[in-house]
Amino acid sequence: MASVYECSGVLSGDALPFLINSHSVLEHLQALQNHADQGNGSRMAGSHGHNLTIEYIRTHLRSAGYYVEVQPFRGLMQVQSEAQLTIGYENIRIDPIAWSPQINVTNLPIIPVNTQGCRPVDYPGEIYGGIVLVGSGGCSISTKSRAAHDAGAAALLLRDSTELEPSLGGLNAKHIPSARIRERDAQTIDKLPDPLWARGLEIRARYEYECGDDENMLMVGTHTDSANSSAGINDNGSGIAALLEVATQLAKFRTNSFVKFAFWTASEPCLLGSRRWFDVSHPEELNKIRLYLDVNMIGSPNGALKVYDGDGTYFHVSGPYGSGIAEQALRDGFSNQGVLQINGAEMSNRSDYAPFFERGIPFAGLFSGADGFKTEDEFSKFGGELDRPYDSNYQQVGDDVRNINATVLLVNTKALAHAVGIYGRGFDDSFPNRVADTGSSAGYEKYSGVVGLA
């Protein structure tokens, strides 16, 4: 992590969003599409397409005057997974939960569990050797899977209405085969007569090793990799393009805060890159982070404008103190463009803000939707297609350069630029302090760029 030691020039602030160039943002997306085309259609971490993306980011930021550091990373990656469930003659759509063990069984009972399933005692005795159907919330998916294992279940189906891909967090001998069933598909099961029997359940997975003021730090991050079957232009080329454009324009200003841009890798599906960065970073450095801004999928074709619900207004779960203040800064970035109705996004810990959340670091972020469905409220505010996915090509081959809502992407990018400009100028007394690193003698530094597997 390094910086350009330069304090001359105009201080960043409200002017930054007006410099955002939509043509530059779209040019970045086309470059990412080209990387995928040269990498057999994917920019997955460790692939040729992803390595081209890292080099592109590094070259672009260096040309804008940033010091760029790449942290190599090697770890076990899930590169392919799929799941199938058949009940009677009904094929029920399910998604494998990342890091799930494999299974291929027939004729097992499915037992719905009315508790949160966080402890072995939450599971009735009749689940032994069967498949449990459990709701989300209350504890991590890993905890549910391990509790079901201890209770004797053979597999777990998670009834889930949260967007983005769920994960068990890593390999664990006590995890049982686990898959997510979306709420809409679970409602199909609700209509089936009891007792429920799975005529067939199969989960397949393949793993490989893949490479992949200093006291007042603003960190802005997005992930660089795609799913294995996708060019990943909305997920998450849109975030890369936004950060590159904001970083390019910020380089024309001086800042009082130390602004660090993080381009995470190995985010699909388990946030390996950002978690690895925390593992290798000194606590003193982490204590300097006043705020993290996360950007993920901000150009969804049927998108809605959403800011993570840092103050808990929408989903009744608050981020670390300061998250609500940063949320409002992003909302101000929209209102300054005349966009007055912005929705909240659920904090599901399925994007790279998760390790910041876990360590009590304030965060905020932008998201325009993945595989969820546009509600009537969102349709009335943002238009598009009612009751259709925000991105029907989520993690599919169709997520190419044509899979972008350029208007949604530009509005999001300008809102991000507003927050970066404001917090790049400095943090006022209303924003909470982090623990000071008394051993540092660094002064005000202009900006820095971080690229890699962090």
mmCIF file of N, CA and C in Angstrom, residues 1-4 12 16 20 54 57-58 60-62 64-71 217-224 239-253 255 257-265 277 289 291-295 356 413 416-421 423-424 445-454:
data_model
loop_
_atom_site.group_PDB
_atom_site.id
_atom_site.type_symbol
_atom_site.label_atom_id
_atom_site.label_comp_id
_atom_site.label_asym_id
_atom_site.label_seq_id
_atom_site.Cartn_x
_atom_site.Cartn_y
_atom_site.Cartn_z
ATOM 1 N N MET A 1 0.853 -1.163 0.000
ATOM 2 C CA MET A 1 0.000 0.000 0.000
ATOM 3 C C MET A 1 0.898 1.225 0.000
ATOM 4 N N ALA A 2 0.782 2.061 -0.976
ATOM 5 C CA ALA A 2 1.647 3.234 -1.038
ATOM 6 C C ALA A 2 0.868 4.383 -1.630
ATOM 7 N N SER A 3 1.515 5.540 -1.727
ATOM 8 C CA SER A 3 0.783 6.713 -2.158
ATOM 9 C C SER A 3 1.683 7.633 -2.948
ATOM 10 N N VAL A 4 1.070 8.604 -3.579
ATOM 11 C CA VAL A 4 1.788 9.698 -4.210
ATOM 12 C C VAL A 4 1.863 10.822 -3.199
ATOM 13 N N SER A 12 -10.348 18.056 -3.306
ATOM 14 C CA SER A 12 -11.495 17.327 -3.847
ATOM 15 C C SER A 12 -12.764 17.730 -3.117
ATOM 16 N N LEU A 16 -16.219 16.678 -8.160
ATOM 17 C CA LEU A 16 -15.778 15.405 -8.756
ATOM 18 C C LEU A 16 -16.855 14.728 -9.605
ATOM 19 N N ILE A 20 -17.181 13.048 -14.276
ATOM 20 C CA ILE A 20 -17.354 11.651 -14.691
ATOM 21 C C ILE A 20 -17.784 11.597 -16.152
ATOM 22 N N ILE A 54 -6.343 -7.491 -14.433
ATOM 23 C CA ILE A 54 -5.452 -6.933 -13.413
ATOM 24 C C ILE A 54 -4.406 -6.031 -14.058
ATOM 25 N N ILE A 57 -6.007 -2.719 -15.134
ATOM 26 C CA ILE A 57 -6.233 -1.822 -14.011
ATOM 27 C C ILE A 57 -4.918 -1.194 -13.562
ATOM 28 N N ARG A 58 -3.875 -2.009 -13.450
ATOM 29 C CA ARG A 58 -2.583 -1.500 -13.001
ATOM 30 C C ARG A 58 -2.046 -0.443 -13.967
ATOM 31 N N HIS A 60 -3.696 1.405 -16.139
ATOM 32 C CA HIS A 60 -4.521 2.609 -16.178
ATOM 33 C C HIS A 60 -4.265 3.493 -14.964
ATOM 34 N N LEU A 61 -4.204 2.900 -13.777
ATOM 35 C CA LEU A 61 -3.989 3.697 -12.574
ATOM 36 C C LEU A 61 -2.599 4.310 -12.547
ATOM 37 N N ARG A 62 -1.615 3.576 -13.002
ATOM 38 C CA ARG A 62 -0.268 4.152 -13.045
ATOM 39 C C ARG A 62 -0.210 5.334 -13.992
ATOM 40 N N ALA A 64 -2.454 7.393 -14.491
ATOM 41 C CA ALA A 64 -3.123 8.522 -13.847
ATOM 42 C C ALA A 64 -2.320 9.064 -12.666
ATOM 43 N N GLY A 65 -1.151 8.471 -12.389
ATOM 44 C CA GLY A 65 -0.291 8.980 -11.342
ATOM 45 C C GLY A 65 -0.358 8.240 -10.028
ATOM 46 N N TYR A 66 -1.041 7.107 -9.992
ATOM 47 C CA TYR A 66 -1.154 6.342 -8.756
ATOM 48 C C TYR A 66 0.024 5.370 -8.619
ATOM 49 N N TYR A 67 0.403 5.132 -7.371
ATOM 50 C CA TYR A 67 1.301 4.024 -7.075
ATOM 51 C C TYR A 67 0.426 2.785 -6.900
ATOM 52 N N VAL A 68 0.773 1.709 -7.578
ATOM 53 C CA VAL A 68 -0.070 0.515 -7.593
ATOM 54 C C VAL A 68 0.697 -0.664 -7.019
ATOM 55 N N GLU A 69 0.078 -1.370 -6.109
ATOM 56 C CA GLU A 69 0.669 -2.568 -5.527
ATOM 57 C C GLU A 69 -0.210 -3.769 -5.834
ATOM 58 N N VAL A 70 0.399 -4.838 -6.302
ATOM 59 C CA VAL A 70 -0.320 -6.096 -6.560
ATOM 60 C C VAL A 70 0.158 -7.118 -5.541
ATOM 61 N N GLN A 71 -0.760 -7.735 -4.834
ATOM 62 C CA GLN A 71 -0.418 -8.759 -3.852
ATOM 63 C C GLN A 71 -0.789 -10.124 -4.411
ATOM 64 N N MET A 217 -8.050 7.135 6.539
ATOM 65 C CA MET A 217 -8.073 6.451 5.249
ATOM 66 C C MET A 217 -9.502 6.220 4.766
ATOM 67 N N LEU A 218 -9.753 6.602 3.533
ATOM 68 C CA LEU A 218 -10.968 6.220 2.812
ATOM 69 C C LEU A 218 -10.581 5.112 1.851
ATOM 70 N N MET A 219 -11.248 3.977 1.957
ATOM 71 C CA MET A 219 -10.970 2.852 1.069
ATOM 72 C C MET A 219 -12.188 2.627 0.176
ATOM 73 N N VAL A 220 -11.953 2.470 -1.113
ATOM 74 C CA VAL A 220 -13.017 2.277 -2.095
ATOM 75 C C VAL A 220 -12.703 0.998 -2.860
ATOM 76 N N GLY A 221 -13.627 0.040 -2.871
ATOM 77 C CA GLY A 221 -13.289 -1.250 -3.441
ATOM 78 C C GLY A 221 -14.357 -1.861 -4.319
ATOM 79 N N THR A 222 -13.899 -2.771 -5.178
ATOM 80 C CA THR A 222 -14.785 -3.539 -6.053
ATOM 81 C C THR A 222 -14.061 -4.816 -6.432
ATOM 82 N N HIS A 223 -14.781 -5.849 -6.843
ATOM 83 C CA HIS A 223 -14.086 -7.085 -7.203
ATOM 84 C C HIS A 223 -13.891 -7.166 -8.706
ATOM 85 N N THR A 224 -12.808 -7.860 -9.091
ATOM 86 C CA THR A 224 -12.349 -7.838 -10.480
ATOM 87 C C THR A 224 -12.670 -9.096 -11.256
ATOM 88 N N GLY A 239 -18.469 -2.315 -11.723
ATOM 89 C CA GLY A 239 -17.761 -1.754 -10.581
ATOM 90 C C GLY A 239 -16.344 -1.335 -10.941
ATOM 91 N N ILE A 240 -15.652 -2.149 -11.739
ATOM 92 C CA ILE A 240 -14.295 -1.803 -12.165
ATOM 93 C C ILE A 240 -14.298 -0.501 -12.953
ATOM 94 N N ALA A 241 -15.216 -0.391 -13.928
ATOM 95 C CA ALA A 241 -15.279 0.804 -14.766
ATOM 96 C C ALA A 241 -15.554 2.050 -13.931
ATOM 97 N N ALA A 242 -16.457 1.917 -12.961
ATOM 98 C CA ALA A 242 -16.780 3.066 -12.104
ATOM 99 C C ALA A 242 -15.565 3.506 -11.298
ATOM 100 N N LEU A 243 -14.865 2.551 -10.667
ATOM 101 C CA LEU A 243 -13.710 2.918 -9.854
ATOM 102 C C LEU A 243 -12.595 3.522 -10.699
ATOM 103 N N LEU A 244 -12.353 2.975 -11.891
ATOM 104 C CA LEU A 244 -11.304 3.530 -12.741
ATOM 105 C C LEU A 244 -11.612 4.969 -13.135
ATOM 106 N N GLU A 245 -12.880 5.248 -13.448
ATOM 107 C CA GLU A 245 -13.237 6.613 -13.847
ATOM 108 C C GLU A 245 -13.153 7.565 -12.653
ATOM 109 N N VAL A 246 -13.642 7.143 -11.497
ATOM 110 C CA VAL A 246 -13.553 8.001 -10.314
ATOM 111 C C VAL A 246 -12.095 8.244 -9.943
ATOM 112 N N ALA A 247 -11.259 7.187 -9.993
ATOM 113 C CA ALA A 247 -9.841 7.350 -9.671
ATOM 114 C C ALA A 247 -9.155 8.283 -10.661
ATOM 115 N N THR A 248 -9.510 8.161 -11.940
ATOM 116 C CA THR A 248 -8.919 9.027 -12.961
ATOM 117 C C THR A 248 -9.228 10.489 -12.676
ATOM 118 N N GLN A 249 -10.461 10.782 -12.348
ATOM 119 C CA GLN A 249 -10.847 12.177 -12.113
ATOM 120 C C GLN A 249 -10.328 12.681 -10.760
ATOM 121 N N LEU A 250 -10.266 11.799 -9.751
ATOM 122 C CA LEU A 250 -9.756 12.223 -8.448
ATOM 123 C C LEU A 250 -8.291 12.638 -8.530
ATOM 124 N N ALA A 251 -7.562 12.034 -9.465
ATOM 125 C CA ALA A 251 -6.141 12.349 -9.610
ATOM 126 C C ALA A 251 -5.897 13.809 -9.981
ATOM 127 N N LYS A 252 -6.924 14.529 -10.395
ATOM 128 C CA LYS A 252 -6.797 15.946 -10.741
ATOM 129 C C LYS A 252 -6.891 16.848 -9.517
ATOM 130 N N PHE A 253 -7.169 16.246 -8.344
ATOM 131 C CA PHE A 253 -7.362 17.016 -7.124
ATOM 132 C C PHE A 253 -6.334 16.579 -6.077
ATOM 133 N N THR A 255 -6.165 15.664 -1.865
ATOM 134 C CA THR A 255 -7.075 15.188 -0.823
ATOM 135 C C THR A 255 -6.420 15.359 0.536
ATOM 136 N N SER A 257 -7.688 13.306 3.062
ATOM 137 C CA SER A 257 -7.721 11.902 3.468
ATOM 138 C C SER A 257 -6.781 11.092 2.584
ATOM 139 N N PHE A 258 -6.384 9.962 3.102
ATOM 140 C CA PHE A 258 -5.594 8.994 2.328
ATOM 141 C C PHE A 258 -6.593 8.099 1.612
ATOM 142 N N VAL A 259 -6.712 8.218 0.297
ATOM 143 C CA VAL A 259 -7.723 7.481 -0.467
ATOM 144 C C VAL A 259 -7.063 6.278 -1.126
ATOM 145 N N LYS A 260 -7.593 5.123 -0.844
ATOM 146 C CA LYS A 260 -7.010 3.882 -1.336
ATOM 147 C C LYS A 260 -8.063 3.128 -2.141
ATOM 148 N N PHE A 261 -7.753 2.795 -3.394
ATOM 149 C CA PHE A 261 -8.654 2.032 -4.256
ATOM 150 C C PHE A 261 -8.229 0.566 -4.238
ATOM 151 N N ALA A 262 -9.157 -0.305 -3.907
ATOM 152 C CA ALA A 262 -8.880 -1.741 -3.802
ATOM 153 C C ALA A 262 -9.647 -2.477 -4.885
ATOM 154 N N PHE A 263 -8.942 -3.267 -5.671
ATOM 155 C CA PHE A 263 -9.555 -4.084 -6.707
ATOM 156 C C PHE A 263 -9.349 -5.543 -6.298
ATOM 157 N N TRP A 264 -10.381 -6.088 -5.653
ATOM 158 C CA TRP A 264 -10.269 -7.423 -5.081
ATOM 159 C C TRP A 264 -10.375 -8.494 -6.163
ATOM 160 N N THR A 265 -9.704 -9.595 -5.945
ATOM 161 C CA THR A 265 -9.907 -10.754 -6.797
ATOM 162 C C THR A 265 -10.466 -11.909 -5.962
ATOM 163 N N TRP A 277 -6.632 -10.196 2.229
ATOM 164 C CA TRP A 277 -5.973 -8.904 2.503
ATOM 165 C C TRP A 277 -6.032 -8.588 3.991
ATOM 166 N N ILE A 289 -8.391 2.852 8.789
ATOM 167 C CA ILE A 289 -9.502 2.919 7.833
ATOM 168 C C ILE A 289 -10.705 3.565 8.520
ATOM 169 N N LEU A 291 -13.433 4.572 6.673
ATOM 170 C CA LEU A 291 -14.637 4.219 5.918
ATOM 171 C C LEU A 291 -14.264 3.372 4.715
ATOM 172 N N TYR A 292 -15.083 2.367 4.426
ATOM 173 C CA TYR A 292 -14.946 1.579 3.200
ATOM 174 C C TYR A 292 -16.202 1.756 2.357
ATOM 175 N N LEU A 293 -16.030 2.059 1.065
ATOM 176 C CA LEU A 293 -17.134 2.160 0.107
ATOM 177 C C LEU A 293 -17.038 0.988 -0.866
ATOM 178 N N ASP A 294 -18.109 0.217 -0.979
ATOM 179 C CA ASP A 294 -18.127 -0.983 -1.809
ATOM 180 C C ASP A 294 -19.030 -0.767 -3.017
ATOM 181 N N VAL A 295 -18.585 -1.252 -4.164
ATOM 182 C CA VAL A 295 -19.350 -1.097 -5.411
ATOM 183 C C VAL A 295 -19.477 -2.464 -6.063
ATOM 184 N N PHE A 356 -15.057 -6.007 6.427
ATOM 185 C CA PHE A 356 -15.062 -4.719 7.108
ATOM 186 C C PHE A 356 -16.160 -4.699 8.176
ATOM 187 N N THR A 413 -22.209 5.808 -10.706
ATOM 188 C CA THR A 413 -20.816 6.258 -10.707
ATOM 189 C C THR A 413 -20.700 7.686 -10.185
ATOM 190 N N LEU A 416 -21.153 7.668 -6.439
ATOM 191 C CA LEU A 416 -19.902 7.241 -5.812
ATOM 192 C C LEU A 416 -18.888 8.375 -5.817
ATOM 193 N N ALA A 417 -18.772 9.070 -6.947
ATOM 194 C CA ALA A 417 -17.816 10.176 -7.046
ATOM 195 C C ALA A 417 -18.120 11.257 -6.012
ATOM 196 N N HIS A 418 -19.394 11.503 -5.759
ATOM 197 C CA HIS A 418 -19.764 12.495 -4.746
ATOM 198 C C HIS A 418 -19.208 12.090 -3.380
ATOM 199 N N ALA A 419 -19.429 10.850 -2.985
ATOM 200 C CA ALA A 419 -18.964 10.406 -1.666
ATOM 201 C C ALA A 419 -17.442 10.396 -1.592
ATOM 202 N N VAL A 420 -16.775 9.956 -2.665
ATOM 203 C CA VAL A 420 -15.313 9.957 -2.676
ATOM 204 C C VAL A 420 -14.787 11.392 -2.587
ATOM 205 N N GLY A 421 -15.425 12.305 -3.305
ATOM 206 C CA GLY A 421 -15.004 13.697 -3.241
ATOM 207 C C GLY A 421 -15.156 14.295 -1.853
ATOM 208 N N TYR A 423 -15.477 12.656 1.189
ATOM 209 C CA TYR A 423 -14.612 12.042 2.199
ATOM 210 C C TYR A 423 -13.139 12.127 1.818
ATOM 211 N N GLY A 424 -12.851 12.311 0.522
ATOM 212 C CA GLY A 424 -11.474 12.596 0.139
ATOM 213 C C GLY A 424 -11.025 13.943 0.675
ATOM 214 N N GLU A 445 -1.457 12.597 2.673
ATOM 215 C CA GLU A 445 -1.003 12.015 1.416
ATOM 216 C C GLU A 445 -2.148 12.089 0.420
ATOM 217 N N LYS A 446 -1.774 12.161 -0.856
ATOM 218 C CA LYS A 446 -2.785 12.481 -1.843
ATOM 219 C C LYS A 446 -3.689 11.304 -2.150
ATOM 220 N N TYR A 447 -3.159 10.218 -2.656
ATOM 221 C CA TYR A 447 -3.999 9.083 -2.993
ATOM 222 C C TYR A 447 -3.118 7.877 -3.234
ATOM 223 N N SER A 448 -3.739 6.725 -3.251
ATOM 224 C CA SER A 448 -2.981 5.516 -3.554
ATOM 225 C C SER A 448 -3.859 4.553 -4.319
ATOM 226 N N GLY A 449 -3.259 3.616 -5.009
ATOM 227 C CA GLY A 449 -4.020 2.592 -5.713
ATOM 228 C C GLY A 449 -3.561 1.223 -5.257
ATOM 229 N N VAL A 450 -4.481 0.345 -5.033
ATOM 230 C CA VAL A 450 -4.165 -1.023 -4.641
ATOM 231 C C VAL A 450 -4.871 -1.943 -5.605
ATOM 232 N N VAL A 451 -4.134 -2.863 -6.191
ATOM 233 C CA VAL A 451 -4.731 -3.804 -7.115
ATOM 234 C C VAL A 451 -4.331 -5.188 -6.694
ATOM 235 N N GLY A 452 -5.220 -6.150 -6.762
ATOM 236 C CA GLY A 452 -4.770 -7.508 -6.624
ATOM 237 C C GLY A 452 -5.666 -8.406 -5.815
ATOM 238 N N LEU A 453 -5.055 -9.415 -5.281
ATOM 239 C CA LEU A 453 -5.808 -10.477 -4.673
ATOM 240 C C LEU A 453 -6.143 -10.192 -3.239
ATOM 241 N N ALA A 454 -5.645 -9.127 -2.744
ATOM 242 C CA ALA A 454 -5.810 -8.703 -1.377
ATOM 243 C C ALA A 454 -7.024 -9.294 -0.759
#
